[in-house]
Coordinates of C-alpha atoms and ligand atoms in Angstrom, one line a residue:
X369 CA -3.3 -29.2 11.0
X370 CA -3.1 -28.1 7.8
X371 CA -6.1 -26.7 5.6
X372 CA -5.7 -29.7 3.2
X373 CA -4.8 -33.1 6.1
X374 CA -7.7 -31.3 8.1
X375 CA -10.6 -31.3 5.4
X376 CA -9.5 -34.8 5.2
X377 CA -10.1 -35.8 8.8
X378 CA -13.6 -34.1 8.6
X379 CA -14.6 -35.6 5.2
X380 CA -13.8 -38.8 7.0
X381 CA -16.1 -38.1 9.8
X382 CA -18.6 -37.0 7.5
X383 CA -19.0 -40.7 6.5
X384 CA -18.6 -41.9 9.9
X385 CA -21.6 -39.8 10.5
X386 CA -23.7 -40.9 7.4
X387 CA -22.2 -44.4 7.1
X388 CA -22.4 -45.8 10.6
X389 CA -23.8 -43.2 13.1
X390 CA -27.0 -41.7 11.6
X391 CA -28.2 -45.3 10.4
X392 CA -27.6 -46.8 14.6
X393 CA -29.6 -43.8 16.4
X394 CA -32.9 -46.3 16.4
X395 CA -30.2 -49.2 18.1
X396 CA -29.0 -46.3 20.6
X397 CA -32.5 -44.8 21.3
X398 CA -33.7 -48.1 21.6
X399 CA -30.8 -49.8 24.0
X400 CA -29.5 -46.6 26.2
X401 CA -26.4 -47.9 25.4
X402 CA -23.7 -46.9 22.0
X403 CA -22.3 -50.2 20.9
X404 CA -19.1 -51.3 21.3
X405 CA -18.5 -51.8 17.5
X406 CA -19.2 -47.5 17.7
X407 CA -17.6 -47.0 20.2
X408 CA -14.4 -48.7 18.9
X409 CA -14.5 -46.7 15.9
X410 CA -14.9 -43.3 17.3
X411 CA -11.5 -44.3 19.3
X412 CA -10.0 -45.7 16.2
X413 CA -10.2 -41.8 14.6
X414 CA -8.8 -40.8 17.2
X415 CA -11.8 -38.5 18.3
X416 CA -11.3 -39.2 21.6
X417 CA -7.9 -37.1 21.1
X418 CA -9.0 -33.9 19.5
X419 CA -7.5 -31.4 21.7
X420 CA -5.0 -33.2 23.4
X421 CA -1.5 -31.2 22.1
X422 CA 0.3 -33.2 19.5
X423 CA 3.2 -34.0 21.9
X424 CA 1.1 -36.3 23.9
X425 CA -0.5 -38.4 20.7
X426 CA -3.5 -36.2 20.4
X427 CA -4.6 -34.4 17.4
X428 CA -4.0 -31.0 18.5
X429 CA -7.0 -29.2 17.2
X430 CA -7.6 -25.6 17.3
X431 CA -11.0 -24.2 19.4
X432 CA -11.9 -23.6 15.6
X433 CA -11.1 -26.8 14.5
X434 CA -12.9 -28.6 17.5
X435 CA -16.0 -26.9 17.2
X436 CA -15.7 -27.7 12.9
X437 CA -15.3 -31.5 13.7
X438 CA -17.7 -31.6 16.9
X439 CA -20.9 -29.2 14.4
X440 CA -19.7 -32.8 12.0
X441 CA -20.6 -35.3 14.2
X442 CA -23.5 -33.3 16.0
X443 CA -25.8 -33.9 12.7
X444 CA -26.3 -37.6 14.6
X445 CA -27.3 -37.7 17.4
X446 CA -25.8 -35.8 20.1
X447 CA -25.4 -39.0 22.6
X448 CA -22.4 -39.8 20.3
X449 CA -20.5 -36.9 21.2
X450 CA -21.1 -37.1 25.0
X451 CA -19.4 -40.2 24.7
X452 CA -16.0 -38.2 23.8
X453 CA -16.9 -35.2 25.0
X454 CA -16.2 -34.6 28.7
X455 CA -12.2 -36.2 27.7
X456 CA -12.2 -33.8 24.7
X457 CA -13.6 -31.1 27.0
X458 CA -14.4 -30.5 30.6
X459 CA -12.9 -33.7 31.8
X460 CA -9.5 -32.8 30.5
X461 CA -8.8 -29.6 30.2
X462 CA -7.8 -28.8 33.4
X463 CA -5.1 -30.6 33.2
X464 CA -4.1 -29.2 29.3
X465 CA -4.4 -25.6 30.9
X466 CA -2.9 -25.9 34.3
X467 CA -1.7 -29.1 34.9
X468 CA 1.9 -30.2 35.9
X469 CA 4.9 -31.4 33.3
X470 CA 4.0 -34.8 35.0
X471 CA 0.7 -34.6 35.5
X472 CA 0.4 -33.5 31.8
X473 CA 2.3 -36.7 30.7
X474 CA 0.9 -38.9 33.0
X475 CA -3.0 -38.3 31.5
X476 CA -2.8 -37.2 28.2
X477 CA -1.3 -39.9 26.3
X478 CA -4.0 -42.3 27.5
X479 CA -7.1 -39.5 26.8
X480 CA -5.3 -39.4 23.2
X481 CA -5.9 -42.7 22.3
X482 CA -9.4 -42.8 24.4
X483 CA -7.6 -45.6 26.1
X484 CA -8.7 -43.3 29.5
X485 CA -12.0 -41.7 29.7
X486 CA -12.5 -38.5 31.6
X487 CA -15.1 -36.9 33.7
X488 CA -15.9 -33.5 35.0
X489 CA -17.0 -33.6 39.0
X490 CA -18.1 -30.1 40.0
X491 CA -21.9 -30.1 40.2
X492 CA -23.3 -31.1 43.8
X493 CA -26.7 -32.1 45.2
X494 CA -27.0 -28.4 47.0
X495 CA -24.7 -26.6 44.5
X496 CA -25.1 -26.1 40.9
X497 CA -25.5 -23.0 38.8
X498 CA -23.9 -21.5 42.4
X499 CA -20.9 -23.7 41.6
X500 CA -18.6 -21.8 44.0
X501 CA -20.8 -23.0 46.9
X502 CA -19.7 -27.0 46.8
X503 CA -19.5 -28.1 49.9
X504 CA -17.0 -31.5 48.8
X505 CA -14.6 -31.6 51.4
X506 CA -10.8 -32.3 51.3
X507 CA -8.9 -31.9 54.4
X508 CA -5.4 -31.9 54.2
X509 CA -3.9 -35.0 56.3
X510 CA 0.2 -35.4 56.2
X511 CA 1.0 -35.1 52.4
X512 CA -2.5 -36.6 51.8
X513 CA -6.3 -35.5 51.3
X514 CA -8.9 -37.2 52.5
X515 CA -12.0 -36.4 49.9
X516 CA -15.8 -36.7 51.5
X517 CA -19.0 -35.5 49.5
X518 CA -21.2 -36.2 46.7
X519 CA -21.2 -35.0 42.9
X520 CA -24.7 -34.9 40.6
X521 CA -25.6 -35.8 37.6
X522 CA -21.7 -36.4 36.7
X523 CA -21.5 -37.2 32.8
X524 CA -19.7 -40.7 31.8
X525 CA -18.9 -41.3 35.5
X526 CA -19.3 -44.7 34.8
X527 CA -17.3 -44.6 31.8
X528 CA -14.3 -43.1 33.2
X529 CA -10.6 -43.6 34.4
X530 CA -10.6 -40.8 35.9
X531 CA -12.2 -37.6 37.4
X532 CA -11.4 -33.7 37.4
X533 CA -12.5 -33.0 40.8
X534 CA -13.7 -29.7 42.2
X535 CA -13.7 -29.8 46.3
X536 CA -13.2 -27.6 49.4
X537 CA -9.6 -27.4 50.6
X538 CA -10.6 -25.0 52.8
X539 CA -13.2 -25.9 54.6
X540 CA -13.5 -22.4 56.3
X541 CA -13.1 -20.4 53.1
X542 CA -16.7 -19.8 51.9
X543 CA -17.3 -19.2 48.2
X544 CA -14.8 -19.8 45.4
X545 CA -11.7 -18.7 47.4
X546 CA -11.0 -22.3 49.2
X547 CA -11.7 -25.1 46.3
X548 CA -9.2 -27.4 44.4
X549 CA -9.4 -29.2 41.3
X550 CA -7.6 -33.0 42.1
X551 CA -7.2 -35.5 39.7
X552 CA -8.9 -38.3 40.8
X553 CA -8.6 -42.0 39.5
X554 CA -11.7 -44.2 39.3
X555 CA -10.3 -46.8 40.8
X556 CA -9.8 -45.2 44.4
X557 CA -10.7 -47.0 47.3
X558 CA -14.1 -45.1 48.9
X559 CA -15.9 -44.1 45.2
X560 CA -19.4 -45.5 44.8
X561 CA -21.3 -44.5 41.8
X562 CA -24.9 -43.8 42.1
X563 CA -28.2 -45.5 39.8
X564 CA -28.0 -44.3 36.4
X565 CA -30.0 -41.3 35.7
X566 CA -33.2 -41.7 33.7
X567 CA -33.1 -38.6 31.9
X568 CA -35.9 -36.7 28.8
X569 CA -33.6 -37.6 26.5
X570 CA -29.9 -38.3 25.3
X571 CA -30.6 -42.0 25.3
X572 CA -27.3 -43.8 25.6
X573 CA -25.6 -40.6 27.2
X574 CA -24.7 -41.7 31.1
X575 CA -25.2 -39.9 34.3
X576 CA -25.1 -40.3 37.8
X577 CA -24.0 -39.3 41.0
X578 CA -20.4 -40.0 42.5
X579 CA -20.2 -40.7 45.9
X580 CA -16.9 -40.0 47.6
X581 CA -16.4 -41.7 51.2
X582 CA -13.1 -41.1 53.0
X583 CA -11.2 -40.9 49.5
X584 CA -7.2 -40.4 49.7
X585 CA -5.6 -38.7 47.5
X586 CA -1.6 -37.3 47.6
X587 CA -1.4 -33.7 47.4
X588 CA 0.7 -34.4 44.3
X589 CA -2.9 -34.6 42.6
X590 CA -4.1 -31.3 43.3
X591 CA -4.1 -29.6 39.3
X592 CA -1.0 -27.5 39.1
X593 CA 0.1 -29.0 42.7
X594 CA -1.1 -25.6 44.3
X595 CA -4.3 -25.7 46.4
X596 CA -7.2 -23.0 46.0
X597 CA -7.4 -22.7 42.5
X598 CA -9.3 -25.1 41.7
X599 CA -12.7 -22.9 40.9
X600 CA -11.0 -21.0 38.2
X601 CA -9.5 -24.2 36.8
X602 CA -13.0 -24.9 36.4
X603 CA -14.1 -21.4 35.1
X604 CA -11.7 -21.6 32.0
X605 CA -12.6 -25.0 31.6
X606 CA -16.2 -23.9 31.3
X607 CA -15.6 -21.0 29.2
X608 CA -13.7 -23.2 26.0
X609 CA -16.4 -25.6 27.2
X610 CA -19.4 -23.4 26.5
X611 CA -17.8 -23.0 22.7
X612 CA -17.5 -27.1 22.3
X613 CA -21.7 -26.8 23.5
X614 CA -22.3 -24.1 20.9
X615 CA -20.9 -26.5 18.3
X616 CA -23.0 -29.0 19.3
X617 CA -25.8 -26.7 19.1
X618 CA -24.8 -26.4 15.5
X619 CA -24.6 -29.5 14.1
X620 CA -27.7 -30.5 15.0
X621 CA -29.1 -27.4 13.9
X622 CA -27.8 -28.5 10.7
X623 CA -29.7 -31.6 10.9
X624 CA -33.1 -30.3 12.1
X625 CA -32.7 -27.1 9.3
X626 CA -32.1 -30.2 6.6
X627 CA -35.0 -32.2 7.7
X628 CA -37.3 -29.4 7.9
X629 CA -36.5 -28.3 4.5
X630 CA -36.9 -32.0 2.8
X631 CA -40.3 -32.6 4.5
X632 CA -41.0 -29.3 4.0
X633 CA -40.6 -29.9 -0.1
X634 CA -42.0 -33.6 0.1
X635 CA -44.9 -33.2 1.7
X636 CA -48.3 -32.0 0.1
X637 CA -51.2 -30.7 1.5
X638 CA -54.1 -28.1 -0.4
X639 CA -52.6 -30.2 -3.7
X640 CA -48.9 -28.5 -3.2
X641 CA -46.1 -28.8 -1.4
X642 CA -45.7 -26.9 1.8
X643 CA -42.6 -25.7 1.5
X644 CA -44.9 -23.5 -1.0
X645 CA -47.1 -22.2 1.8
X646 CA -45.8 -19.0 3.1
X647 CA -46.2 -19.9 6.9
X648 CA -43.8 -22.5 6.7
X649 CA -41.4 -20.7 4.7
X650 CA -41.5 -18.1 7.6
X651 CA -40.6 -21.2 9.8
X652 CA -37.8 -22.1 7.4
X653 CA -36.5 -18.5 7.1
X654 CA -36.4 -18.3 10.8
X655 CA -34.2 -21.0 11.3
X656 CA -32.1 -20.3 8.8
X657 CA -31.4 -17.1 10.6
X658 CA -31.0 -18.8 13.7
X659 CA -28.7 -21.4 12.4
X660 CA -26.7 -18.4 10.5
X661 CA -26.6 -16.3 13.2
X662 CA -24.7 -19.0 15.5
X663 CA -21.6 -20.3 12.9
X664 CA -21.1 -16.9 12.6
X665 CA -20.6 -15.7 16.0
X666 CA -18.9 -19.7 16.8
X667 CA -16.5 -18.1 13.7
X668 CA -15.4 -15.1 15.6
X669 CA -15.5 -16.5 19.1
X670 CA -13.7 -19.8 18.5
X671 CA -10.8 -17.7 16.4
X672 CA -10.5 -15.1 19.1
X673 CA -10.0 -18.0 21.9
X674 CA -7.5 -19.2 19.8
X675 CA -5.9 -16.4 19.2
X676 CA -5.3 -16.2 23.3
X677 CA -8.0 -13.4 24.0
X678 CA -10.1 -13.7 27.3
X679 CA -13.4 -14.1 25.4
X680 CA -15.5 -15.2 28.7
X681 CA -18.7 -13.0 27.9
X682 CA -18.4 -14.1 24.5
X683 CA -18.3 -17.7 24.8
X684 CA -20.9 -17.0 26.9
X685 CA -23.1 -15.2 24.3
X686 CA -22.5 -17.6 21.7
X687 CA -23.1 -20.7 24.2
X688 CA -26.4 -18.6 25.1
X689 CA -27.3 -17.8 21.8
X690 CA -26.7 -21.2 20.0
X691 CA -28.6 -23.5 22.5
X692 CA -31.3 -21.2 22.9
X693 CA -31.6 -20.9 19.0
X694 CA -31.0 -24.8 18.3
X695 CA -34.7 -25.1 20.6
X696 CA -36.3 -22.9 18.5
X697 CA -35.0 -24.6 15.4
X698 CA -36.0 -27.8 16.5
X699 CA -39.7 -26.4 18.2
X700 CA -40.1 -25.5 14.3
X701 CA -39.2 -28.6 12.9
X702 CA -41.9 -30.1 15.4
X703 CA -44.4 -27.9 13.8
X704 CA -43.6 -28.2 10.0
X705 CA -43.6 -32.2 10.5
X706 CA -46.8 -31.5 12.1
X707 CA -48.4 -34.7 13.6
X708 CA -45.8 -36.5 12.2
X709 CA -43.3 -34.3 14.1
X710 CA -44.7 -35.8 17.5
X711 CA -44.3 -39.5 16.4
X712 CA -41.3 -41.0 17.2
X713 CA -39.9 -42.7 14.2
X714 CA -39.4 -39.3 12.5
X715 CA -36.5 -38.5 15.4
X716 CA -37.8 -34.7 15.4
X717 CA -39.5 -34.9 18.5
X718 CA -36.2 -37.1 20.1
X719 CA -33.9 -34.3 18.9
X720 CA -36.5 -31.6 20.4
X721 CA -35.8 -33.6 23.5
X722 CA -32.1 -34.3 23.4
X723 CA -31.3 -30.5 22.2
X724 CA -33.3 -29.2 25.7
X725 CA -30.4 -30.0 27.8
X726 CA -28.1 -27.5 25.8
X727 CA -30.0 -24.7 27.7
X728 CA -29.1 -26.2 30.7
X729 CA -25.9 -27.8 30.9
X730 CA -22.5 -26.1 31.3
X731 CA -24.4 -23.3 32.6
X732 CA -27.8 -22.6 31.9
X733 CA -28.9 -19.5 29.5
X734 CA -29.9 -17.6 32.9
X735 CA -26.4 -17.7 34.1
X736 CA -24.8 -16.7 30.6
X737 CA -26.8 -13.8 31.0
X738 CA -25.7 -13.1 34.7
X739 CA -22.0 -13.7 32.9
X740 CA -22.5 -11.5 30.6
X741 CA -24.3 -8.4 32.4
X742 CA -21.6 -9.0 34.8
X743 CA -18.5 -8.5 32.1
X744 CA -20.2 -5.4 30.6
X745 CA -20.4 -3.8 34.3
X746 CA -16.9 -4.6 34.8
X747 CA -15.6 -3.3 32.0
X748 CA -17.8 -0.3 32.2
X749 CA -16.7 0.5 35.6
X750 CA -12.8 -0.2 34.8
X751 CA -13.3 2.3 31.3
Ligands
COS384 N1 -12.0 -17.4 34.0 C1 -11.1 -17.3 35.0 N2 -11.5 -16.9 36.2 C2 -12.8 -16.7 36.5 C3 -13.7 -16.9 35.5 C4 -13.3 -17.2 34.2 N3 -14.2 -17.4 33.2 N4 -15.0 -16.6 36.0 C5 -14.7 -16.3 37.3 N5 -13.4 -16.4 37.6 C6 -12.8 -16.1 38.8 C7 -13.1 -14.6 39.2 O1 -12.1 -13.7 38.7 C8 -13.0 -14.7 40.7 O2 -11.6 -14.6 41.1 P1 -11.1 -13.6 42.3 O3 -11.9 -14.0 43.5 O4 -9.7 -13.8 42.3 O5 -11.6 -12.2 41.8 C9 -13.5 -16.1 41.1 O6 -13.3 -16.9 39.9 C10 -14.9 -16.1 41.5 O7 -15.7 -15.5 40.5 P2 -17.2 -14.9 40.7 O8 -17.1 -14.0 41.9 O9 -17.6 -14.4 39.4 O10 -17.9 -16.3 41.1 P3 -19.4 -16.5 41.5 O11 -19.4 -17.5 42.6 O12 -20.2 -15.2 41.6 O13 -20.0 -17.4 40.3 C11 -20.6 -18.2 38.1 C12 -19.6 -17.4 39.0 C13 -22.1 -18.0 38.4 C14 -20.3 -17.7 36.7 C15 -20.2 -19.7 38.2 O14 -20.5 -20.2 39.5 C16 -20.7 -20.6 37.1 O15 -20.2 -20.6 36.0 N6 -21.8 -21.3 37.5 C17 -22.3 -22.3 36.6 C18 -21.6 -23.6 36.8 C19 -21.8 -24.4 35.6 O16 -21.7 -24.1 34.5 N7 -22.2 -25.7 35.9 C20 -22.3 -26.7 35.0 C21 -21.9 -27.9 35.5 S1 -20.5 -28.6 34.7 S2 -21.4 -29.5 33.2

């Protein structure tokens, strides 16, 4: 896109944001549910789309541009992004990165439009930060698999057309070696979906488990049509996926930054404001800091995946950094609100809720660190 068409598209989801999404957080908090009429306009702008290439109706966005958008629409609440967010992200970009000329044009189209909704199946009861340890089984039967096991806590599952897979092709491979990533419709005889989740927070955001019994699939839906490489499908899906997170991280960041600062300067106790009081500046400063500290390594981690480098340990870092420095941001804004920052009808203490799951999802903190320790010995012992 270019500079001018693009400032345009976020300007427009600027409004969206303070027009129509900020003003129903109470209806979503309140219902566990986004409402249609939401819904229908986040499809309409085509956000469903973002980084689907052009050719297949999608908008085409850069890493950089998706994270710019995404930090837009993460100063509402971040339920409205999980809504588009495992077709923007983890859901489909298995396909964009190593999917077939058919399988490409088969599935993109409809996650352009957000007439298709996808959904990322890799986390099991017994396997999750050890992801490589899944024990989904698909034994090869004819020119057919035959899919048995369950997925956890699987985002939009019951939302969704269709599911990026991850299961054991090789039943006697242990470890990474023997998994495939299949493209799995929703609508496949032998899928059950499980209760929904009742969660801490992301109200309206859905999760459960998927529950695959004697699924068949053709081994035409294997990602890339060649078995076993399904894990690292999944690893550089994580790895742009960790970026899209950090940008979460950030626009929410902006919003818990903002309403720190204007409670901070309407609020008086001791006859003056508090945003005169030192100790809360310190809290202000801090965050401010925080929230610098993570557009600026989003800034040279998104353009670096863009400009085709393999940046795992850094979208590691930055996921690491930013959802670790969002909960501090938001622990503050608990404490400048003070009593009022544990009441619910100031939305701190939901956002201090929703913004807890960014430290755990996509890879929690503790295994960003194992990613990155691991990178820097590799490299070290390759120098
Ligand atoms: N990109 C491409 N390939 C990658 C990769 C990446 N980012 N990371 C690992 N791989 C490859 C490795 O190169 C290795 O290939 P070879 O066997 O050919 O050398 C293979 O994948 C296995 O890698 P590794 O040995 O590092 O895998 P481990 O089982 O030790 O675990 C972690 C790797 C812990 C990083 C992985 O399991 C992980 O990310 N876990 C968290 C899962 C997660 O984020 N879950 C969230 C649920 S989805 S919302």
């Amino acid at each position: 896109m270019d500079t001018e068409t693009f400032d345009l598209f976020r300007d427009t989801v600027r409004r969206l944001v303070d027009e129509r999404l900020i003003p129903a957080e109470d209806e979503v908090e309140e219902t566990d549910n986004i409402p249609a009429r939401i819904a229908d306009q986040i499809r309409e702008m085509g956000l469903f789309g973002l980084s689907v290439p052009e050719e297949f109706g999608g908008l085409g966005c850069t890493m950089s541009e998706e994270a710019a958008i995404i930090r837009e629409l993460c100063r509402a609440a971040i339920v409205y992004r999980s809504l588009i967010g495992t077709t923007v992200g983890i859901g489909s970009q298995g396909i964009v990165m190593d999917g077939t000329d058919e399988q490409k044009a088969e599935w993109l189209p409809k996650f352009a439009t957000g007439e298709a909704i996808a959904s990322f199946a890799l986390t099991e009861p017994e396997a999750g930060s050890d992801a490589g340890s899944l024990r989904t089984t698909a034994i090869r039967e004819g020119d057919s698999y035959r899919i048995n096991g369950t997925k956890r806590y699987i985002t939009n599952a019951p939302r969704a057309s269709v599911f990026t897979l991850m299961a054991r092709t090789e039943p006697d491979v242990k470890g990474s070696a023997g998994i495939s990533a299949f493209i799995l419709p929703a609508d496949t005889p032998g899928i059950t979906l499980g209760k929904p989740d009742k969660k801490m927070g992301q109200k309206g955001a859905v999760t459960c488990d998927v529950i695959l019994d004697d699924v068949v699939l053709p081994a035409s839906a294997i990602i890339g049509g060649v078995p076993g490489r399904g894990f690292k499908t999944a690893m550089k899906v994580l790895d742009r996926g960790r970026i899209h997170i950090a940008a979460v991280a950030l626009g929410m960041a902006d919003r818990l930054l903002g309403m720190s600062l204007e409670y901070a300067m309407e609020r008086k106790q001791f006859g003056q404001r508090i945003a005169d009081f030192q100790l809360v500046q310190a809290m202000l400063a801090d965050s401010k800091v925080d929230l610098l500290t993570i557009e600026a390594l989003m800034r040279s981690v998104a353009a670096r995946f863009d400009a085709g480098e393999k940046v795992s340990l850094e979208c590691s870092a930055l996921k690491y950094h930013a959802s670790e420095a969002v909960g501090r941001i938001a622990d503050r804004a608990v404490q400048i609100f003070g009593g009022a920052g544990y009441m619910a009808e100031y939305k701190v203490e939901r956002f201090y809720r929703d913004v807890r799951l960014l430290r755990i999802y996509e890879g929690t903190s503790q295994i960003q660190q194992t990613i990155i320790a691991k990178n820097m010995i590799r490299a070290a012992e390759a120098a």
